Short mmCIF file of C-alpha atoms and ligand atoms in Angstrom, two decimals:
data_model
loop_
_atom_site.label_atom_id
_atom_site.label_comp_id
_atom_site.label_asym_id
_atom_site.label_seq_id
_atom_site.Cartn_x
_atom_site.Cartn_y
_atom_site.Cartn_z
CA MET A 28 -9.80 -27.98 -95.87
CA LYS A 29 -9.93 -29.08 -99.31
CA LYS A 30 -11.84 -26.61 -101.60
CA ILE A 31 -14.74 -28.47 -103.77
CA PHE A 32 -13.66 -28.18 -107.63
CA VAL A 33 -16.16 -26.44 -109.91
CA LYS A 34 -15.26 -27.17 -113.34
CA ASN A 35 -17.57 -24.57 -115.16
CA CYS A 36 -17.95 -21.07 -114.23
CA ILE A 37 -20.90 -19.17 -112.94
CA VAL A 38 -21.85 -15.55 -113.64
CA GLU A 39 -22.09 -13.21 -110.84
CA LEU A 40 -24.46 -9.95 -110.94
CA GLN A 41 -23.34 -7.56 -108.32
CA GLY A 42 -25.81 -5.25 -107.03
CA ASP A 43 -26.47 -2.10 -104.50
CA GLU A 44 -26.68 -0.96 -101.30
CA MET A 45 -27.40 -3.08 -97.90
CA ALA A 46 -27.98 -6.32 -100.70
CA LYS A 47 -24.61 -5.65 -102.03
CA VAL A 48 -22.86 -5.37 -98.17
CA VAL A 49 -24.50 -8.44 -97.09
CA TRP A 50 -23.50 -10.14 -100.56
CA GLU A 51 -19.84 -9.52 -100.17
CA SER A 52 -19.74 -10.71 -96.63
CA LEU A 53 -21.54 -13.95 -97.27
CA LYS A 54 -19.37 -14.75 -100.22
CA GLU A 55 -16.43 -14.22 -98.34
CA LYS A 56 -17.41 -16.35 -95.39
CA LEU A 57 -19.61 -19.12 -96.77
CA ILE A 58 -19.01 -19.66 -100.63
CA LEU A 59 -15.23 -18.67 -101.44
CA PRO A 60 -13.41 -20.77 -98.59
CA PHE A 61 -15.41 -23.80 -99.49
CA LEU A 62 -15.40 -23.60 -103.28
CA ASP A 63 -12.58 -23.43 -106.13
CA LEU A 64 -14.75 -21.46 -108.27
CA GLN A 65 -14.45 -19.41 -111.43
CA ILE A 66 -16.65 -16.27 -111.45
CA LYS A 67 -17.55 -14.24 -113.95
CA LYS A 68 -18.36 -10.82 -112.60
CA PHE A 69 -20.82 -7.93 -113.93
CA ASP A 70 -21.16 -5.05 -111.80
CA LEU A 71 -25.16 -4.02 -112.04
CA GLY A 72 -24.64 -1.19 -109.47
CA MET A 73 -26.47 1.84 -110.19
CA LYS A 74 -23.24 3.64 -111.11
CA ASN A 75 -21.91 1.22 -113.47
CA ARG A 76 -25.27 0.72 -115.25
CA ASN A 77 -25.09 4.83 -115.63
CA ALA A 78 -21.72 4.69 -116.87
CA THR A 79 -22.15 1.90 -119.51
CA ASN A 80 -25.58 3.33 -120.53
CA ASP A 81 -26.96 0.02 -119.00
CA LYS A 82 -24.96 -1.88 -121.74
CA ILE A 83 -23.53 -3.77 -118.55
CA THR A 84 -27.16 -5.42 -118.19
CA VAL A 85 -27.22 -6.91 -121.59
CA GLN A 86 -23.85 -7.99 -121.46
CA ALA A 87 -24.70 -10.05 -118.09
CA ALA A 88 -27.68 -11.41 -119.58
CA GLU A 89 -25.80 -12.61 -122.52
CA ALA A 90 -23.05 -14.17 -120.16
CA ILE A 91 -25.94 -16.19 -118.31
CA ILE A 92 -27.16 -17.62 -121.56
CA LYS A 93 -23.53 -18.57 -122.51
CA ASN A 94 -22.58 -20.26 -118.97
CA ASN A 95 -26.05 -21.53 -117.92
CA VAL A 96 -26.11 -20.20 -114.42
CA GLY A 97 -26.32 -16.56 -113.17
CA ILE A 98 -26.38 -15.51 -109.38
CA LYS A 99 -27.59 -12.13 -109.07
CA CYS A 100 -27.45 -9.54 -106.02
CA ALA A 101 -30.77 -7.09 -105.60
CA THR A 102 -30.24 -3.79 -107.78
CA ILE A 103 -31.88 -0.56 -107.46
CA THR A 104 -34.75 0.02 -110.10
CA PRO A 105 -34.19 3.91 -110.65
CA ASP A 106 -37.31 6.29 -110.16
CA ASP A 107 -37.01 10.02 -110.40
CA LYS A 108 -35.61 10.06 -106.98
CA ARG A 109 -32.98 7.99 -107.83
CA VAL A 110 -32.34 9.83 -110.99
CA LYS A 111 -31.37 12.71 -108.77
CA GLU A 112 -29.57 10.81 -105.90
CA PHE A 113 -27.16 9.02 -108.72
CA ASN A 114 -27.39 11.91 -111.41
CA LEU A 115 -28.34 9.51 -113.77
CA LYS A 116 -28.30 10.19 -117.61
CA SER A 117 -31.77 8.69 -117.88
CA LYS A 118 -34.29 6.53 -115.67
CA PHE A 119 -32.81 3.05 -116.90
CA PRO A 120 -35.04 0.09 -116.68
CA SER A 121 -35.05 -2.51 -114.18
CA PRO A 122 -32.33 -4.84 -114.62
CA ASN A 123 -34.44 -7.82 -113.65
CA GLY A 124 -37.03 -6.95 -116.62
CA THR A 125 -33.98 -6.67 -119.26
CA ILE A 126 -32.73 -9.89 -118.17
CA ARG A 127 -35.84 -11.59 -117.87
CA ASN A 128 -36.94 -10.49 -121.66
CA ILE A 129 -33.58 -11.70 -122.96
CA LEU A 130 -33.76 -15.23 -121.38
CA ASN A 131 -37.26 -15.52 -121.99
CA GLY A 132 -37.68 -17.14 -118.61
CA THR A 133 -40.37 -18.03 -116.01
CA ILE A 134 -39.81 -16.77 -112.57
CA PHE A 135 -40.38 -19.20 -109.65
CA ARG A 136 -40.69 -17.51 -106.19
CA GLU A 137 -40.41 -20.05 -103.37
CA PRO A 138 -40.46 -19.36 -99.73
CA ILE A 139 -37.85 -20.91 -97.04
CA LEU A 140 -39.78 -22.36 -94.39
CA CYS A 141 -38.42 -22.61 -90.62
CA ASN A 142 -40.35 -24.67 -87.72
CA ASN A 143 -39.96 -21.80 -85.17
CA ILE A 144 -40.82 -18.56 -87.29
CA PRO A 145 -44.60 -18.01 -87.11
CA LYS A 146 -46.55 -17.20 -90.40
CA ILE A 147 -49.01 -14.82 -90.81
CA VAL A 148 -51.18 -17.55 -92.15
CA LYS A 149 -50.38 -20.09 -89.66
CA HIS A 150 -51.72 -23.12 -91.54
CA TRP A 151 -49.41 -22.43 -94.72
CA ASN A 152 -46.95 -25.33 -93.62
CA LYS A 153 -45.78 -26.32 -97.01
CA PRO A 154 -44.18 -24.04 -99.66
CA ILE A 155 -46.82 -22.28 -102.05
CA ILE A 156 -44.32 -21.66 -104.99
CA ILE A 157 -45.34 -18.96 -107.39
CA ALA A 158 -44.43 -19.08 -111.11
CA ARG A 159 -44.95 -15.73 -112.74
CA HIS A 160 -45.34 -15.24 -116.52
CA ALA A 161 -42.59 -12.80 -117.08
CA PHE A 162 -43.77 -11.36 -120.53
CA GLY A 163 -45.93 -8.66 -121.93
CA ASP A 164 -49.36 -7.72 -120.52
CA ILE A 165 -49.46 -4.43 -118.69
CA TYR A 166 -45.46 -4.50 -118.51
CA LYS A 167 -45.56 -3.79 -122.48
CA SER A 168 -48.83 -2.02 -122.71
CA LYS A 169 -49.23 1.57 -123.79
CA ASP A 170 -51.50 3.63 -121.74
CA LEU A 171 -53.17 6.90 -122.33
CA ARG A 172 -54.62 10.02 -120.60
CA ILE A 173 -57.76 11.09 -122.40
CA LYS A 174 -58.39 14.76 -122.08
CA ASP A 175 -61.15 15.27 -124.70
CA LYS A 176 -64.51 13.90 -125.80
CA GLY A 177 -64.18 11.08 -128.59
CA LYS A 178 -63.96 7.53 -129.25
CA LEU A 179 -60.93 5.01 -128.10
CA PHE A 180 -60.38 2.16 -130.65
CA ILE A 181 -58.41 -1.02 -130.69
CA GLU A 182 -57.16 -1.90 -134.13
CA PHE A 183 -55.19 -4.74 -135.85
CA LYS A 184 -53.90 -4.50 -139.45
CA SER A 185 -52.00 -7.27 -140.92
CA ASN A 186 -48.80 -6.41 -142.89
CA ASP A 187 -50.16 -7.39 -146.12
CA GLY A 188 -53.32 -4.88 -145.10
CA LYS A 189 -55.84 -7.34 -146.04
CA LYS A 190 -56.98 -8.04 -142.42
CA LEU A 191 -58.15 -5.18 -140.64
CA ILE A 192 -59.73 -5.78 -136.90
CA LYS A 193 -61.18 -2.62 -135.44
CA GLU A 194 -63.31 -2.19 -132.19
CA GLU A 195 -64.68 0.56 -130.41
CA ILE A 196 -63.66 0.59 -126.69
CA TYR A 197 -65.43 3.45 -125.32
CA GLU A 198 -66.65 6.89 -126.13
CA PHE A 199 -65.47 9.33 -123.79
CA LYS A 200 -67.76 12.04 -122.77
CA SER A 201 -65.36 13.39 -120.36
CA ASP A 202 -61.61 12.95 -119.33
CA GLY A 203 -60.30 9.59 -118.57
CA VAL A 204 -57.78 6.95 -119.41
CA GLY A 205 -57.28 4.09 -121.71
CA MET A 206 -54.94 1.01 -122.51
CA ALA A 207 -53.94 -1.75 -124.96
CA MET A 208 -51.63 -4.76 -124.28
CA PHE A 209 -50.67 -7.73 -125.65
CA ASN A 210 -49.19 -11.19 -125.42
CA VAL A 211 -47.92 -13.91 -127.86
CA ASP A 212 -48.85 -17.69 -128.17
CA LYS A 213 -44.98 -18.51 -127.90
CA SER A 214 -44.49 -17.13 -124.75
CA ILE A 215 -47.49 -18.41 -123.21
CA TYR A 216 -46.48 -22.13 -124.48
CA ASP A 217 -43.00 -21.50 -123.18
CA PHE A 218 -44.44 -20.35 -119.91
CA SER A 219 -46.55 -23.41 -119.66
CA GLU A 220 -43.84 -25.93 -120.44
CA ALA A 221 -41.49 -24.54 -117.85
CA CYS A 222 -44.46 -24.73 -115.19
CA PHE A 223 -45.60 -28.38 -116.18
CA ASN A 224 -41.72 -29.47 -116.18
CA PHE A 225 -41.21 -27.65 -112.98
CA CYS A 226 -44.13 -29.61 -111.40
CA LEU A 227 -42.91 -32.87 -112.66
CA GLU A 228 -39.42 -32.26 -111.40
CA ARG A 229 -40.61 -31.16 -107.84
CA LYS A 230 -43.47 -33.46 -107.59
CA ILE A 231 -46.04 -31.16 -107.03
CA SER A 232 -49.43 -30.33 -108.42
CA LEU A 233 -50.06 -27.27 -110.74
CA PHE A 234 -52.80 -24.59 -110.45
CA PHE A 235 -53.36 -21.81 -113.10
CA SER A 236 -55.20 -18.87 -112.69
CA THR A 237 -56.93 -16.32 -115.14
CA LYS A 238 -60.00 -14.09 -115.56
CA ASN A 239 -61.10 -16.07 -118.64
CA THR A 240 -64.80 -15.48 -117.85
CA ILE A 241 -64.15 -11.56 -118.36
CA LEU A 242 -61.25 -11.58 -120.94
CA GLN A 243 -63.09 -14.21 -123.04
CA ASN A 244 -60.23 -13.83 -126.00
CA TYR A 245 -57.21 -12.93 -123.94
CA ASP A 246 -57.47 -14.88 -121.05
CA GLU A 247 -59.20 -17.87 -122.67
CA ARG A 248 -56.30 -18.03 -125.21
CA PHE A 249 -53.83 -18.61 -122.03
CA LYS A 250 -56.12 -21.42 -120.63
CA GLU A 251 -56.39 -23.02 -124.15
CA ILE A 252 -52.67 -23.34 -124.51
CA PHE A 253 -52.00 -24.74 -120.94
CA ASP A 254 -54.82 -27.05 -121.65
CA GLU A 255 -53.50 -28.26 -124.88
CA LEU A 256 -49.90 -28.86 -123.74
CA TYR A 257 -51.17 -30.46 -120.68
CA ASN A 258 -53.32 -33.05 -122.88
CA SER A 259 -50.78 -33.45 -125.40
CA LYS A 260 -47.20 -33.67 -123.35
CA PHE A 261 -47.83 -34.06 -119.84
CA LYS A 262 -51.06 -35.63 -118.60
CA ILE A 263 -49.64 -39.11 -118.61
CA SER A 264 -46.57 -38.28 -116.64
CA PHE A 265 -48.53 -36.00 -114.15
CA GLU A 266 -51.10 -39.00 -113.74
CA LYS A 267 -48.23 -41.51 -113.32
CA ASN A 268 -46.90 -39.25 -110.54
CA ASN A 269 -50.66 -38.66 -108.95
CA LEU A 270 -50.30 -34.91 -109.82
CA THR A 271 -53.10 -32.70 -110.99
CA TYR A 272 -53.25 -29.58 -113.31
CA GLN A 273 -56.22 -27.41 -112.93
CA HIS A 274 -57.21 -24.17 -114.39
CA ARG A 275 -58.98 -21.77 -111.65
CA LEU A 276 -60.47 -18.33 -111.93
CA ILE A 277 -58.12 -15.86 -110.05
CA ASP A 278 -60.37 -14.83 -107.37
CA ASP A 279 -61.42 -18.39 -106.58
CA MET A 280 -57.66 -19.30 -106.60
CA VAL A 281 -57.01 -16.46 -104.07
CA ALA A 282 -59.92 -17.93 -101.76
CA CYS A 283 -58.43 -21.42 -102.16
CA MET A 284 -54.82 -20.38 -101.50
CA MET A 285 -56.09 -18.84 -98.12
CA LYS A 286 -57.98 -22.15 -97.23
CA TRP A 287 -55.32 -24.54 -98.27
CA SER A 288 -51.85 -25.16 -96.63
CA GLY A 289 -49.52 -25.15 -99.59
CA GLY A 290 -47.59 -27.64 -101.39
CA TYR A 291 -48.32 -26.66 -104.92
CA LEU A 292 -47.15 -24.47 -107.84
CA TRP A 293 -49.50 -21.73 -108.54
CA ALA A 294 -48.92 -20.45 -112.27
CA CYS A 295 -49.86 -16.59 -112.56
CA LYS A 296 -50.15 -14.15 -115.32
CA ASN A 297 -47.61 -11.33 -115.26
CA TYR A 298 -49.45 -8.81 -113.01
CA ASP A 299 -50.99 -11.37 -110.72
CA GLY A 300 -47.79 -13.08 -110.18
CA ASP A 301 -46.17 -9.50 -109.39
CA VAL A 302 -48.66 -8.71 -106.73
CA MET A 303 -49.22 -12.16 -105.36
CA SER A 304 -45.58 -13.03 -104.95
CA ASP A 305 -45.44 -10.14 -102.43
CA LEU A 306 -48.43 -11.13 -100.71
CA LEU A 307 -47.11 -14.68 -100.28
CA ALA A 308 -43.73 -13.39 -99.05
CA GLN A 309 -45.20 -11.43 -96.08
CA GLY A 310 -47.92 -14.29 -95.39
CA PHE A 311 -44.89 -16.72 -95.11
CA GLY A 312 -43.03 -14.36 -92.85
CA SER A 313 -40.50 -12.25 -94.27
CA LEU A 314 -38.93 -11.02 -97.48
CA GLY A 315 -35.63 -12.09 -96.03
CA LEU A 316 -36.92 -15.83 -96.55
CA MET A 317 -38.14 -15.70 -100.29
CA THR A 318 -36.23 -17.08 -103.00
CA SER A 319 -36.67 -16.38 -106.73
CA ILE A 320 -35.25 -18.47 -109.79
CA LEU A 321 -35.68 -17.20 -113.30
CA GLN A 322 -35.71 -20.35 -115.67
CA SER A 323 -35.35 -20.33 -119.46
CA PRO A 324 -38.29 -22.46 -121.40
CA ASP A 325 -36.01 -25.71 -121.64
CA GLY A 326 -34.83 -25.25 -118.02
CA LYS A 327 -31.12 -24.89 -119.24
CA VAL A 328 -30.42 -21.53 -118.06
CA ILE A 329 -31.10 -20.44 -114.70
CA GLU A 330 -30.72 -16.97 -112.54
CA THR A 331 -31.23 -17.11 -109.07
CA GLU A 332 -31.54 -14.05 -106.38
CA ALA A 333 -33.15 -13.11 -103.26
CA ALA A 334 -36.88 -11.89 -103.78
CA HIS A 335 -36.28 -8.72 -101.69
CA GLY A 336 -34.73 -5.29 -102.84
CA THR A 337 -31.65 -3.39 -102.02
CA ILE A 338 -32.93 -2.70 -98.22
CA THR A 339 -32.30 0.85 -98.53
CA SER A 340 -33.75 1.64 -94.81
CA HIS A 341 -30.83 -0.78 -93.36
CA PHE A 342 -28.22 0.83 -95.82
CA ARG A 343 -28.98 4.28 -94.61
CA GLN A 344 -28.15 3.05 -91.20
CA HIS A 345 -24.69 1.22 -92.38
CA GLN A 346 -23.82 4.42 -93.91
CA LYS A 347 -24.03 6.17 -90.36
CA GLY A 348 -21.48 3.50 -89.50
CA LEU A 349 -24.12 1.38 -87.36
CA LYS A 350 -24.68 -2.28 -87.30
CA THR A 351 -27.52 -3.88 -89.05
CA SER A 352 -29.40 -6.78 -88.36
CA THR A 353 -30.23 -7.67 -92.34
CA ASN A 354 -31.38 -11.09 -93.00
CA PRO A 355 -28.81 -12.75 -95.50
CA ILE A 356 -30.87 -16.07 -95.78
CA ALA A 357 -32.56 -15.23 -99.32
CA SER A 358 -29.24 -14.14 -100.65
CA ILE A 359 -27.46 -17.23 -99.39
CA PHE A 360 -29.90 -19.37 -101.09
CA SER A 361 -29.60 -17.55 -104.34
CA TRP A 362 -25.83 -18.83 -104.30
CA THR A 363 -27.00 -22.29 -103.24
CA LYS A 364 -29.56 -22.77 -105.81
CA GLY A 365 -27.56 -20.93 -108.54
CA LEU A 366 -24.47 -23.47 -107.62
CA TRP A 367 -26.98 -26.38 -107.21
CA HIS A 368 -27.80 -25.99 -110.79
CA ARG A 369 -24.26 -25.58 -111.65
CA GLY A 370 -23.93 -29.05 -110.05
CA ARG A 371 -26.88 -30.62 -111.88
CA PHE A 372 -25.37 -29.36 -115.28
CA ASP A 373 -21.91 -30.67 -114.51
CA LYS A 374 -22.91 -33.75 -112.59
CA ASN A 375 -21.00 -32.33 -109.96
CA PHE A 376 -22.73 -34.32 -106.76
CA GLU A 377 -20.29 -32.94 -104.34
CA LEU A 378 -21.16 -29.36 -105.33
CA GLN A 379 -24.68 -30.30 -105.08
CA LYS A 380 -24.19 -31.81 -101.60
CA PHE A 381 -22.65 -28.70 -100.44
CA CYS A 382 -25.40 -26.48 -101.29
CA GLU A 383 -27.70 -28.61 -99.61
CA THR A 384 -25.46 -28.66 -96.73
CA LEU A 385 -25.50 -24.94 -96.59
CA GLU A 386 -29.33 -24.67 -96.99
CA ARG A 387 -29.82 -27.01 -94.05
CA VAL A 388 -27.09 -25.45 -91.80
CA CYS A 389 -28.92 -21.71 -92.65
CA ILE A 390 -32.46 -23.31 -91.38
CA SER A 391 -31.03 -25.36 -88.41
CA THR A 392 -29.31 -22.03 -87.18
CA ILE A 393 -32.72 -20.33 -87.17
CA GLU A 394 -34.32 -23.18 -85.63
CA SER A 395 -31.89 -23.35 -82.82
CA GLY A 396 -32.90 -19.69 -82.11
CA LYS A 397 -30.07 -17.78 -83.84
CA MET A 398 -31.53 -15.17 -86.20
CA THR A 399 -31.92 -11.35 -87.51
CA LYS A 400 -34.21 -9.03 -86.21
CA ASP A 401 -36.76 -9.36 -88.99
CA LEU A 402 -37.26 -13.06 -87.66
CA ALA A 403 -37.03 -12.27 -84.28
CA LEU A 404 -39.67 -9.86 -84.49
CA LEU A 405 -42.13 -12.49 -85.91
CA VAL A 406 -41.17 -14.98 -82.91
CA GLY A 407 -42.07 -12.40 -80.05
CA PRO A 408 -40.62 -9.82 -77.79
CA GLU A 409 -38.56 -12.41 -75.78
CA GLN A 410 -36.66 -13.67 -78.84
CA ASN A 411 -32.97 -12.26 -79.19
CA TRP A 412 -31.65 -11.24 -82.34
CA LEU A 413 -27.96 -10.91 -83.66
CA THR A 414 -26.21 -8.57 -86.37
CA THR A 415 -25.86 -9.68 -89.68
CA GLU A 416 -22.00 -10.31 -89.02
CA GLU A 417 -22.83 -12.28 -86.03
CA PHE A 418 -25.60 -14.43 -87.82
CA LEU A 419 -23.21 -15.08 -90.81
CA LEU A 420 -20.55 -16.22 -88.47
CA CYS A 421 -22.65 -18.45 -86.63
CA ILE A 422 -23.59 -20.07 -90.10
CA GLN A 423 -19.97 -20.22 -90.90
CA LYS A 424 -19.02 -22.03 -87.70
CA LYS A 425 -21.61 -24.72 -88.12
CA LEU A 426 -20.65 -25.17 -91.94
CA LYS A 427 -16.93 -25.51 -91.24
CA LEU A 428 -17.88 -28.69 -88.80
CA MET A 429 -19.84 -30.29 -91.62
CA PHE A 430 -16.75 -30.09 -94.21
P1 NAP B 27 -36.76 -3.88 -100.28
O1 NAP B 27 -35.49 -3.69 -100.46
O2 NAP B 27 -37.26 -5.37 -100.29
O3 NAP B 27 -37.07 -3.54 -98.50
C1 NAP B 27 -38.07 -3.37 -98.20
C2 NAP B 27 -38.29 -3.64 -96.67
O4 NAP B 27 -38.63 -4.85 -96.21
C3 NAP B 27 -37.21 -3.07 -95.96
O5 NAP B 27 -36.96 -1.74 -95.57
C4 NAP B 27 -36.87 -4.05 -94.68
O6 NAP B 27 -37.94 -3.55 -93.63
C5 NAP B 27 -37.48 -5.26 -95.31
N1 NAP B 27 -36.62 -6.16 -95.76
C6 NAP B 27 -36.38 -6.59 -97.06
N2 NAP B 27 -35.46 -7.56 -97.10
C7 NAP B 27 -34.77 -7.66 -95.77
C8 NAP B 27 -33.96 -8.24 -95.28
N3 NAP B 27 -33.09 -9.48 -96.05
N4 NAP B 27 -33.53 -8.29 -93.83
C9 NAP B 27 -34.39 -7.80 -93.23
N5 NAP B 27 -35.37 -6.75 -93.62
C10 NAP B 27 -35.85 -7.02 -94.90
O7 NAP B 27 -37.75 -3.15 -100.97
P2 NAP B 27 -37.73 -1.45 -101.09
O8 NAP B 27 -37.13 -0.74 -100.03
O9 NAP B 27 -38.96 -1.08 -101.78
O10 NAP B 27 -36.79 -1.33 -102.33
C11 NAP B 27 -35.37 -0.82 -102.06
C12 NAP B 27 -34.68 -0.67 -103.52
O11 NAP B 27 -34.66 -2.04 -104.19
C13 NAP B 27 -35.11 0.21 -104.62
O12 NAP B 27 -34.51 1.03 -105.19
C14 NAP B 27 -36.03 -1.03 -105.61
O13 NAP B 27 -35.80 -0.48 -106.77
C15 NAP B 27 -35.12 -2.20 -105.39
N6 NAP B 27 -35.75 -3.52 -105.71
C16 NAP B 27 -34.80 -4.25 -106.25
C17 NAP B 27 -35.16 -5.48 -106.36
C18 NAP B 27 -34.47 -6.74 -107.07
O14 NAP B 27 -33.26 -6.46 -107.44
N7 NAP B 27 -35.02 -7.91 -107.35
C19 NAP B 27 -36.49 -6.09 -105.91
C20 NAP B 27 -37.33 -5.20 -105.21
C21 NAP B 27 -36.70 -3.63 -105.11
P3 NAP B 27 -37.63 -2.55 -92.44
O15 NAP B 27 -36.88 -1.33 -92.88
O16 NAP B 27 -39.00 -2.55 -91.48
O17 NAP B 27 -36.50 -3.52 -91.65
MG1 MG B 28 -43.74 -6.93 -106.98
#
């Protein structure tokens, strides 16, 4: 078997726990035997982030920007329990957040559909792709506990001191909480541009949701920017391709999403995207079938990953020496999607064809009745399931027949 030559390198971000175990196994069975590939590796495992004071995460993000393509395994985001477990120097931030901020990217989450896997929402027969604006809002907010009587204000002062905006938020007569948050026009423009471009490339329509009836300055600005960019740059191409763009209130959009059958991009503000992407993952079946792409505004830098975490519960079984049935599909798709973009940038059609073939083989393996436990449970009590290793070997056997 002749390996497919990949001229430019990709950046691999290694992770933690069960996700890492599955990662190494799928790489060895489905990627390395087929591709002549140069990989720049960054170990983002919890131990190494601690050893490097998290510098490794920043270095990895810089390498992704330089090399255009990053493929990432799930990593632990430490909480207090993890600080104890790993004896961490500090509660390091989420690597995904760090990388997202450096790439200034938009996250697109897309479910993988298989004919024989029932969905909780049965009529969702086309993917609902969700784009999350990964900057600002509550993730960069300041929140307070108030333990006194008094007034809470929000204030803006210009650098030259000439402009001052000061608004009273609330007069506390008893204990409570408060918060202030922000966003910036540039990031919203970048987000909207990424969304419009994504829709044109994939030939799907766009819905953007906010709560601009309540946040008449904050969310209204988001809507204005989307409208402005659509009218000035994308309207003609959208109409040519019979695509539409619409703004909807978030509550109305949630209702429509339940009613409609899919096949569109839903652009969400940061928090909405965080929450709704988990809702969609369950609605479509399994977290093991949800993929995630982080894309820079100009579309030239891509980081791909599975949407699920490090699957700690399975890792505890694995540590006891037990075999697990962990779904590797989303992790495999992080490789195929990342490498597909490598192929797009390099005009390496053989590589793109390999990626498309591997994705088809994954889906047809599941559709032939071979699957992991998470999917079998969705199908029903009659459905047999394989261990992770058995399932990966099935895919490998099928893939070998194609090359
Ligand atoms: P998780 O790893 O996504 O797992 C949650 C549950 O979903 C699992 O216990 C498992 O259910 C099921 N599941 C997820 N992926 C699966 C797969 N591929 N195959 C089969 N079942 C799967 O989320 P978590 O347990 O909340 O988080 C674990 C760690 O991951 C945390 O430290 C968190 O910080 C981190 N995390 C990282 C990322 C990332 O790097 N992008 C994202 C989310 C969470 P059963 O136990 O019922 O089988
Ligand atoms: Mg979430």
